[in-house]
mmCIF file of C-alpha atoms in Angstrom:
data_model
loop_
_atom_site.group_PDB
_atom_site.id
_atom_site.type_symbol
_atom_site.label_atom_id
_atom_site.label_comp_id
_atom_site.label_asym_id
_atom_site.label_seq_id
_atom_site.Cartn_x
_atom_site.Cartn_y
_atom_site.Cartn_z
ATOM 1 C CA MET A 1 0.000 0.000 0.000
ATOM 2 C CA GLU A 2 2.840 2.408 0.842
ATOM 3 C CA GLU A 3 4.462 1.774 -2.520
ATOM 4 C CA VAL A 4 1.191 2.421 -4.365
ATOM 5 C CA ASP A 5 0.737 5.721 -2.449
ATOM 6 C CA PHE A 6 4.307 6.666 -3.314
ATOM 7 C CA LEU A 7 3.731 5.913 -7.008
ATOM 8 C CA PHE A 8 0.475 7.902 -7.145
ATOM 9 C CA ASN A 9 2.090 10.880 -5.400
ATOM 10 C CA HIS A 10 5.017 10.693 -7.793
ATOM 11 C CA LEU A 11 2.633 10.474 -10.748
ATOM 12 C CA GLU A 12 0.742 13.563 -9.523
ATOM 13 C CA THR A 13 4.043 15.447 -9.226
ATOM 14 C CA ILE A 14 4.983 14.477 -12.787
ATOM 15 C CA ILE A 15 1.568 15.563 -14.102
ATOM 16 C CA ARG A 16 1.871 18.949 -12.327
ATOM 17 C CA LYS A 17 5.395 19.429 -13.688
ATOM 18 C CA LEU A 18 4.282 18.632 -17.257
ATOM 19 C CA GLU A 19 1.349 21.041 -16.939
ATOM 20 C CA ASN A 20 3.710 23.790 -15.720
ATOM 21 C CA ILE A 21 6.047 23.150 -18.641
ATOM 22 C CA GLY A 22 3.122 23.146 -21.065
ATOM 23 C CA PHE A 23 1.881 26.507 -19.777
ATOM 24 C CA GLY A 24 5.377 28.038 -19.832
ATOM 25 C CA ARG A 25 5.607 28.343 -16.059
ATOM 26 C CA GLU A 26 8.586 26.007 -15.800
ATOM 27 C CA GLY A 27 11.282 24.753 -18.122
ATOM 28 C CA GLU A 28 14.409 25.749 -19.961
ATOM 29 C CA LEU A 29 15.048 28.422 -22.589
ATOM 30 C CA ARG A 30 18.183 28.063 -24.735
ATOM 31 C CA ILE A 31 19.365 31.446 -26.055
ATOM 32 C CA GLY A 32 22.205 32.181 -28.444
ATOM 33 C CA PHE A 33 23.620 35.675 -28.854
ATOM 34 C CA LEU A 34 26.399 37.741 -30.368
ATOM 35 C CA GLY A 35 28.783 39.592 -28.092
ATOM 36 C CA SER A 36 27.174 42.935 -28.939
ATOM 37 C CA ALA A 37 23.802 41.701 -27.626
ATOM 38 C CA ALA A 38 25.405 40.962 -24.248
ATOM 39 C CA GLN A 39 25.662 44.684 -23.577
ATOM 40 C CA ASN A 40 22.309 45.970 -24.808
ATOM 41 C CA VAL A 41 19.700 43.269 -25.283
ATOM 42 C CA MET A 42 20.471 40.372 -22.963
ATOM 43 C CA PRO A 43 20.501 42.064 -19.528
ATOM 44 C CA GLU A 44 17.009 43.527 -19.924
ATOM 45 C CA LEU A 45 15.628 40.327 -21.454
ATOM 46 C CA ILE A 46 16.987 38.113 -18.666
ATOM 47 C CA LEU A 47 15.766 40.505 -15.969
ATOM 48 C CA LYS A 48 12.225 40.595 -17.392
ATOM 49 C CA LEU A 49 12.199 36.845 -17.978
ATOM 50 C CA ASN A 50 13.299 36.132 -14.406
ATOM 51 C CA GLN A 51 10.632 38.490 -13.059
ATOM 52 C CA SER A 52 7.784 37.086 -15.144
ATOM 53 C CA HIS A 53 8.834 33.398 -15.227
ATOM 54 C CA PRO A 54 11.134 32.687 -12.261
ATOM 55 C CA ALA A 55 10.920 28.902 -12.711
ATOM 56 C CA ILE A 56 12.266 29.014 -16.268
ATOM 57 C CA GLN A 57 15.987 28.367 -16.441
ATOM 58 C CA THR A 58 17.874 30.263 -19.147
ATOM 59 C CA LEU A 59 20.905 28.783 -20.840
ATOM 60 C CA LEU A 60 22.955 31.467 -22.584
ATOM 61 C CA GLU A 61 25.637 30.836 -25.164
ATOM 62 C CA GLU A 62 27.629 33.360 -27.161
ATOM 63 C CA MET A 63 28.061 32.131 -30.735
ATOM 64 C CA SER A 64 28.351 33.305 -34.326
ATOM 65 C CA ASN A 65 25.408 34.193 -36.556
ATOM 66 C CA ARG A 66 25.900 31.066 -38.641
ATOM 67 C CA MET A 67 26.082 28.755 -35.645
ATOM 68 C CA GLN A 68 22.923 30.239 -34.098
ATOM 69 C CA VAL A 69 20.966 29.662 -37.310
ATOM 70 C CA GLU A 70 22.310 26.122 -37.561
ATOM 71 C CA PHE A 71 21.426 25.357 -33.921
ATOM 72 C CA ILE A 72 17.901 26.750 -34.294
ATOM 73 C CA LEU A 73 17.356 24.573 -37.368
ATOM 74 C CA LYS A 74 18.599 21.542 -35.393
ATOM 75 C CA ASP A 75 16.429 22.447 -32.355
ATOM 76 C CA LYS A 76 19.497 23.012 -30.171
ATOM 77 C CA LEU A 77 18.519 26.673 -29.527
ATOM 78 C CA ASP A 78 15.121 28.179 -28.838
ATOM 79 C CA LEU A 79 16.049 31.666 -29.993
ATOM 80 C CA GLY A 80 19.053 33.686 -31.049
ATOM 81 C CA PHE A 81 20.162 37.283 -31.391
ATOM 82 C CA VAL A 82 21.911 37.707 -34.733
ATOM 83 C CA GLN A 83 22.976 40.459 -37.115
ATOM 84 C CA ILE A 84 21.916 39.078 -40.481
ATOM 85 C CA ARG A 85 19.475 40.296 -43.097
ATOM 86 C CA ARG A 86 18.102 36.957 -44.308
ATOM 87 C CA VAL A 87 17.434 33.625 -42.646
ATOM 88 C CA PRO A 88 16.665 30.223 -44.161
ATOM 89 C CA ASN A 89 13.138 28.897 -44.597
ATOM 90 C CA GLY A 90 11.757 27.592 -41.348
ATOM 91 C CA ILE A 91 13.118 30.447 -39.259
ATOM 92 C CA ALA A 92 11.391 33.754 -38.519
ATOM 93 C CA ARG A 93 13.417 36.950 -38.079
ATOM 94 C CA TYR A 94 12.249 40.069 -36.218
ATOM 95 C CA SER A 95 14.207 43.276 -35.652
ATOM 96 C CA VAL A 96 14.571 44.141 -31.980
ATOM 97 C CA MET A 97 16.938 47.096 -32.261
ATOM 98 C CA GLU A 98 19.149 48.944 -34.689
ATOM 99 C CA ASP A 99 22.767 48.921 -33.689
ATOM 100 C CA THR A 100 25.069 51.800 -34.475
ATOM 101 C CA PHE A 101 28.804 51.586 -34.769
ATOM 102 C CA SER A 102 31.282 54.396 -34.462
ATOM 103 C CA ILE A 103 34.823 54.581 -35.618
ATOM 104 C CA VAL A 104 37.330 55.968 -33.137
ATOM 105 C CA LEU A 105 40.608 57.489 -34.219
ATOM 106 C CA PRO A 106 43.517 59.282 -32.611
ATOM 107 C CA ILE A 107 42.686 62.952 -32.103
ATOM 108 C CA HIS A 108 45.306 64.060 -34.655
ATOM 109 C CA HIS A 109 44.299 61.597 -37.412
ATOM 110 C CA ASN A 110 44.006 63.155 -40.894
ATOM 111 C CA ILE A 111 40.364 62.042 -41.135
ATOM 112 C CA ASN A 112 38.124 64.013 -38.803
ATOM 113 C CA SER A 113 34.482 65.004 -38.339
ATOM 114 C CA GLU A 114 34.742 67.650 -41.081
ATOM 115 C CA ASN A 115 36.148 65.407 -43.834
ATOM 116 C CA PHE A 116 34.750 61.954 -42.913
ATOM 117 C CA GLU A 117 32.481 60.599 -45.685
ATOM 118 C CA ASN A 118 32.479 56.797 -45.423
ATOM 119 C CA LEU A 119 34.590 53.784 -44.520
ATOM 120 C CA SER A 120 36.142 53.529 -47.986
ATOM 121 C CA GLN A 121 38.477 56.350 -46.904
ATOM 122 C CA PHE A 122 40.274 53.768 -44.741
ATOM 123 C CA VAL A 123 40.868 51.202 -47.479
#
């Protein structure tokens, strides 16, 4: 009788756990990202995710654009933060922010704010 009670209690625990996973209240989220996302996107995302879904564990991995796409196609990542214009069929892409880059030069460099036109000046 004790063993049957133990099994039923264990079965109820498993059912509750599966329901929580099914409703997104518990589980694991595998996220890939580029280094640049670590500064701007990831901290806010992880903070909000932890606040709204504290039982969901996040696994973060920094990797290249190509590797993130490959891992999503192979179901080894749930989502990724990439800097690419096109993705293969079977993957959806949504812009979350526009990133700006600046070039920094020594103060006495011959290219300055008055004569800078584009990056081809450095080739």
